């Protein structure tokens, strides 16, 4: 068999060399997409065996210019034969290729290969990266694992032979060991070649002592496993000689069986005694081993518990320390002038003050609401003012106001109109000043009716919509401003010479002599001129001081009343009186408007809400003051408790660290106990295994000796049967050899494309994989950029 194994290795080497050298040969070309091609798959490996990138050189042999249609999952493609660009649409590549050898390169998207290659480097027992080994000294170990990649079609792994080549420079290596490698010389280097059969995984280990370590790239070549073995060249003569020897040995074995039967009887008796003793020994040792196991389990449980206890004690100590820090901060937060206790006390004091202020606010709001509700029910005029109005009415002869009880908005409106009529009478008089006292009844009726109408209009205005109310408010404000002006103008008049009363004016107008002189003086004055003068006088009265003599003169001149003995004083007195009456009338109207507003349900609800809110605020602040006091008391108690907690946590912290130290000592002691018990259980295991083996062996021996007696008798029959079965051993060996040769020939494998299953015209797919070398960087040397190699240069470099 050794002969055949050597033959297989030699055949593999020959076939690999032939495949790599002639693998780029081409078949005759056909037309279109059925043109046969070869796929040369180049894989750049990282130094740990992982894939850095894959590109495929597709090779065609064309007898004439041909349209090529090919498929591949490429990122990019490049024409290696001519400068013409290729057309790539998705996974389809098309071009028109010239006759002869045509090559194009495709850079694959995938980084998956049929094989998973893993490379590790160790120096003095420590794993290192490949680039860290350059120039290092020491004991080197390289491990290479080649396995199956399940993400790639398994047809390649199951039918391809993979050859790994590692080159070691013996100038910087010694004590080289490479089990399973075919070793060849390449200059001063040793070339280690490993053949990995189809469908097999392999682990490679290389060791050496290195000095200034460098190494050439590690390469892998994969081709379909196909050996052209000539069955006729395999000589079976030596094997047949051995089968003859087997037949002779069978005859001799039959003769020895008879002698074996005699010794079997004696062996049976001794085996019985040995079996009994071995069983007793086994039972005792098993009991001992069970006790050792129980002890070991208990000690393991104890160790786990002490480990957990030690971890827990340390965590507890850390937690107590954190608790102590927190309690210290908590105590600091409660104590001191700026602490929570002092702040709570200040809060309580402030709440008491707020409580007093809220009570005062509630009382003030109640008083304000009561005062507002009483405004509309009060009389706007004092008794003294009413008496003055009564005197004025009597003076001018207005009979509707007889006493203070008759003074109201209606009578005041009538008095105002009555005075206005007298003023007009002065300005329109043709016969003298006595006209102001004539026909008092006719002058009185119009103002009374007009006054009633004014009051009615006022009441209707108070019930109008919101827009009218706002306009009324503006008018009221203007009236108040006028009243204030008139009031301010009235006060200075008290210092002037009192105007003549209506009665005095009447006496003077009764004088026929004076009346005649007045009639003669104003006989040519027109009524329109005097009325206009009255209008100007009224306007001037609104903005000028009537106590000013110049104003009086202006009015007198404007009315052309200069011939009368006292027309200016009478007119001024009437205007002042009318202004006072209008002011009193405005007060009544204003009070009526206010009362109407206060009687509005919305205002009443708002006033009620205001008083209730003030009361609720008072009650809430009182509760706040009570709560603040309780809070201050509680925080003071909490501060005292925190100080006590701070003292206790300090003692607990000391105890926690003592507990942690004690559990560590306990943990160390239990660890020593575990080691001792482990040695005890290991020894008991060995003893138990030995006693069990002894008991089993003696039992087997006893049973064997019993069977031996029977077996020896049958041995002869068996040897005869063995002789019969070996009679055709030569033919069976030939059949097995033929099966092995068939497996190595690869005759049942159909080539398939690696880049796309759409390519059905593939003759050959081969893989060339290589890592980077490990080189010591040259000091002071500028790195040069190498020119890219052609396809043939890259292929030939694999064999240099």
PDB file of N, CA, C and O in Angstrom, residues 288 292 295-296 299-300 303 668-684:
ATOM      1  N   UNK A 288     -15.460   4.487  48.678  1.00  0.00           N
ATOM      2  CA  UNK A 288     -14.480   5.548  48.972  1.00  0.00           C
ATOM      3  C   UNK A 288     -14.581   6.705  47.959  1.00  0.00           C
ATOM      4  O   UNK A 288     -14.560   7.878  48.332  1.00  0.00           O
ATOM      5  N   UNK A 292     -15.543  10.699  48.361  1.00  0.00           N
ATOM      6  CA  UNK A 292     -14.682  11.770  47.852  1.00  0.00           C
ATOM      7  C   UNK A 292     -15.459  12.718  46.941  1.00  0.00           C
ATOM      8  O   UNK A 292     -15.280  13.939  46.980  1.00  0.00           O
ATOM      9  N   UNK A 295     -17.652  14.900  49.067  1.00  0.00           N
ATOM     10  CA  UNK A 295     -16.830  15.941  49.677  1.00  0.00           C
ATOM     11  C   UNK A 295     -16.472  17.023  48.651  1.00  0.00           C
ATOM     12  O   UNK A 295     -16.514  18.215  48.949  1.00  0.00           O
ATOM     13  N   UNK A 296     -16.130  16.573  47.478  1.00  0.00           N
ATOM     14  CA  UNK A 296     -15.776  17.543  46.440  1.00  0.00           C
ATOM     15  C   UNK A 296     -16.947  18.443  46.081  1.00  0.00           C
ATOM     16  O   UNK A 296     -16.802  19.660  45.930  1.00  0.00           O
ATOM     17  N   UNK A 299     -17.459  20.919  48.877  1.00  0.00           N
ATOM     18  CA  UNK A 299     -16.421  21.950  48.895  1.00  0.00           C
ATOM     19  C   UNK A 299     -16.628  22.927  47.726  1.00  0.00           C
ATOM     20  O   UNK A 299     -16.431  24.143  47.872  1.00  0.00           O
ATOM     21  N   UNK A 300     -17.042  22.414  46.556  1.00  0.00           N
ATOM     22  CA  UNK A 300     -17.322  23.309  45.424  1.00  0.00           C
ATOM     23  C   UNK A 300     -18.462  24.265  45.754  1.00  0.00           C
ATOM     24  O   UNK A 300     -18.411  25.468  45.446  1.00  0.00           O
ATOM     25  N   UNK A 303     -17.132  26.787  48.070  1.00  0.00           N
ATOM     26  CA  UNK A 303     -16.315  27.776  47.375  1.00  0.00           C
ATOM     27  C   UNK A 303     -17.190  28.790  46.640  1.00  0.00           C
ATOM     28  O   UNK A 303     -16.939  30.004  46.693  1.00  0.00           O
ATOM     29  N   UNK A 668      -9.891  32.702  50.616  1.00  0.00           N
ATOM     30  CA  UNK A 668      -8.558  32.140  50.365  1.00  0.00           C
ATOM     31  C   UNK A 668      -8.438  30.747  50.972  1.00  0.00           C
ATOM     32  O   UNK A 668      -7.910  29.817  50.349  1.00  0.00           O
ATOM     33  N   UNK A 669      -8.951  30.585  52.214  1.00  0.00           N
ATOM     34  CA  UNK A 669      -8.872  29.270  52.859  1.00  0.00           C
ATOM     35  C   UNK A 669      -9.682  28.227  52.125  1.00  0.00           C
ATOM     36  O   UNK A 669      -9.239  27.076  51.960  1.00  0.00           O
ATOM     37  N   UNK A 670     -10.880  28.594  51.646  1.00  0.00           N
ATOM     38  CA  UNK A 670     -11.715  27.634  50.935  1.00  0.00           C
ATOM     39  C   UNK A 670     -11.078  27.257  49.599  1.00  0.00           C
ATOM     40  O   UNK A 670     -11.176  26.114  49.148  1.00  0.00           O
ATOM     41  N   UNK A 671     -10.403  28.205  48.964  1.00  0.00           N
ATOM     42  CA  UNK A 671      -9.707  27.884  47.703  1.00  0.00           C
ATOM     43  C   UNK A 671      -8.640  26.823  47.935  1.00  0.00           C
ATOM     44  O   UNK A 671      -8.490  25.882  47.128  1.00  0.00           O
ATOM     45  N   UNK A 672      -7.875  26.974  49.021  1.00  0.00           N
ATOM     46  CA  UNK A 672      -6.879  25.941  49.344  1.00  0.00           C
ATOM     47  C   UNK A 672      -7.553  24.599  49.595  1.00  0.00           C
ATOM     48  O   UNK A 672      -7.044  23.534  49.185  1.00  0.00           O
ATOM     49  N   UNK A 673      -8.687  24.630  50.288  1.00  0.00           N
ATOM     50  CA  UNK A 673      -9.407  23.387  50.556  1.00  0.00           C
ATOM     51  C   UNK A 673      -9.889  22.751  49.263  1.00  0.00           C
ATOM     52  O   UNK A 673      -9.825  21.524  49.100  1.00  0.00           O
ATOM     53  N   UNK A 674     -10.359  23.566  48.324  1.00  0.00           N
ATOM     54  CA  UNK A 674     -10.825  23.040  47.042  1.00  0.00           C
ATOM     55  C   UNK A 674      -9.689  22.334  46.306  1.00  0.00           C
ATOM     56  O   UNK A 674      -9.870  21.257  45.719  1.00  0.00           O
ATOM     57  N   UNK A 675      -8.486  22.946  46.323  1.00  0.00           N
ATOM     58  CA  UNK A 675      -7.348  22.318  45.645  1.00  0.00           C
ATOM     59  C   UNK A 675      -7.034  20.965  46.264  1.00  0.00           C
ATOM     60  O   UNK A 675      -6.764  19.983  45.549  1.00  0.00           O
ATOM     61  N   UNK A 676      -7.076  20.914  47.578  1.00  0.00           N
ATOM     62  CA  UNK A 676      -6.787  19.640  48.243  1.00  0.00           C
ATOM     63  C   UNK A 676      -7.824  18.585  47.934  1.00  0.00           C
ATOM     64  O   UNK A 676      -7.486  17.410  47.678  1.00  0.00           O
ATOM     65  N   UNK A 677      -9.091  18.968  47.966  1.00  0.00           N
ATOM     66  CA  UNK A 677     -10.154  18.003  47.680  1.00  0.00           C
ATOM     67  C   UNK A 677     -10.073  17.545  46.239  1.00  0.00           C
ATOM     68  O   UNK A 677     -10.354  16.383  45.923  1.00  0.00           O
ATOM     69  N   UNK A 678      -9.661  18.459  45.333  1.00  0.00           N
ATOM     70  CA  UNK A 678      -9.536  18.073  43.924  1.00  0.00           C
ATOM     71  C   UNK A 678      -8.475  16.988  43.757  1.00  0.00           C
ATOM     72  O   UNK A 678      -8.651  16.025  43.005  1.00  0.00           O
ATOM     73  N   UNK A 679      -7.358  17.152  44.447  1.00  0.00           N
ATOM     74  CA  UNK A 679      -6.325  16.105  44.385  1.00  0.00           C
ATOM     75  C   UNK A 679      -6.862  14.794  44.929  1.00  0.00           C
ATOM     76  O   UNK A 679      -6.575  13.706  44.388  1.00  0.00           O
ATOM     77  N   UNK A 680      -7.667  14.899  46.004  1.00  0.00           N
ATOM     78  CA  UNK A 680      -8.227  13.667  46.595  1.00  0.00           C
ATOM     79  C   UNK A 680      -9.181  12.999  45.617  1.00  0.00           C
ATOM     80  O   UNK A 680      -9.117  11.765  45.428  1.00  0.00           O
ATOM     81  N   UNK A 681     -10.055  13.773  44.984  1.00  0.00           N
ATOM     82  CA  UNK A 681     -11.018  13.171  44.045  1.00  0.00           C
ATOM     83  C   UNK A 681     -10.314  12.631  42.800  1.00  0.00           C
ATOM     84  O   UNK A 681     -10.714  11.591  42.269  1.00  0.00           O
ATOM     85  N   UNK A 682      -9.248  13.329  42.349  1.00  0.00           N
ATOM     86  CA  UNK A 682      -8.495  12.807  41.193  1.00  0.00           C
ATOM     87  C   UNK A 682      -7.880  11.449  41.534  1.00  0.00           C
ATOM     88  O   UNK A 682      -7.928  10.512  40.715  1.00  0.00           O
ATOM     89  N   UNK A 683      -7.307  11.374  42.731  1.00  0.00           N
ATOM     90  CA  UNK A 683      -6.704  10.098  43.134  1.00  0.00           C
ATOM     91  C   UNK A 683      -7.756   9.011  43.264  1.00  0.00           C
ATOM     92  O   UNK A 683      -7.541   7.850  42.853  1.00  0.00           O
ATOM     93  N   UNK A 684      -8.915   9.372  43.833  1.00  0.00           N
ATOM     94  CA  UNK A 684      -9.978   8.370  43.987  1.00  0.00           C
ATOM     95  C   UNK A 684     -10.526   7.959  42.625  1.00  0.00           C
ATOM     96  O   UNK A 684     -10.905   6.797  42.440  1.00  0.00           O
TER      97      UNK A 684
END
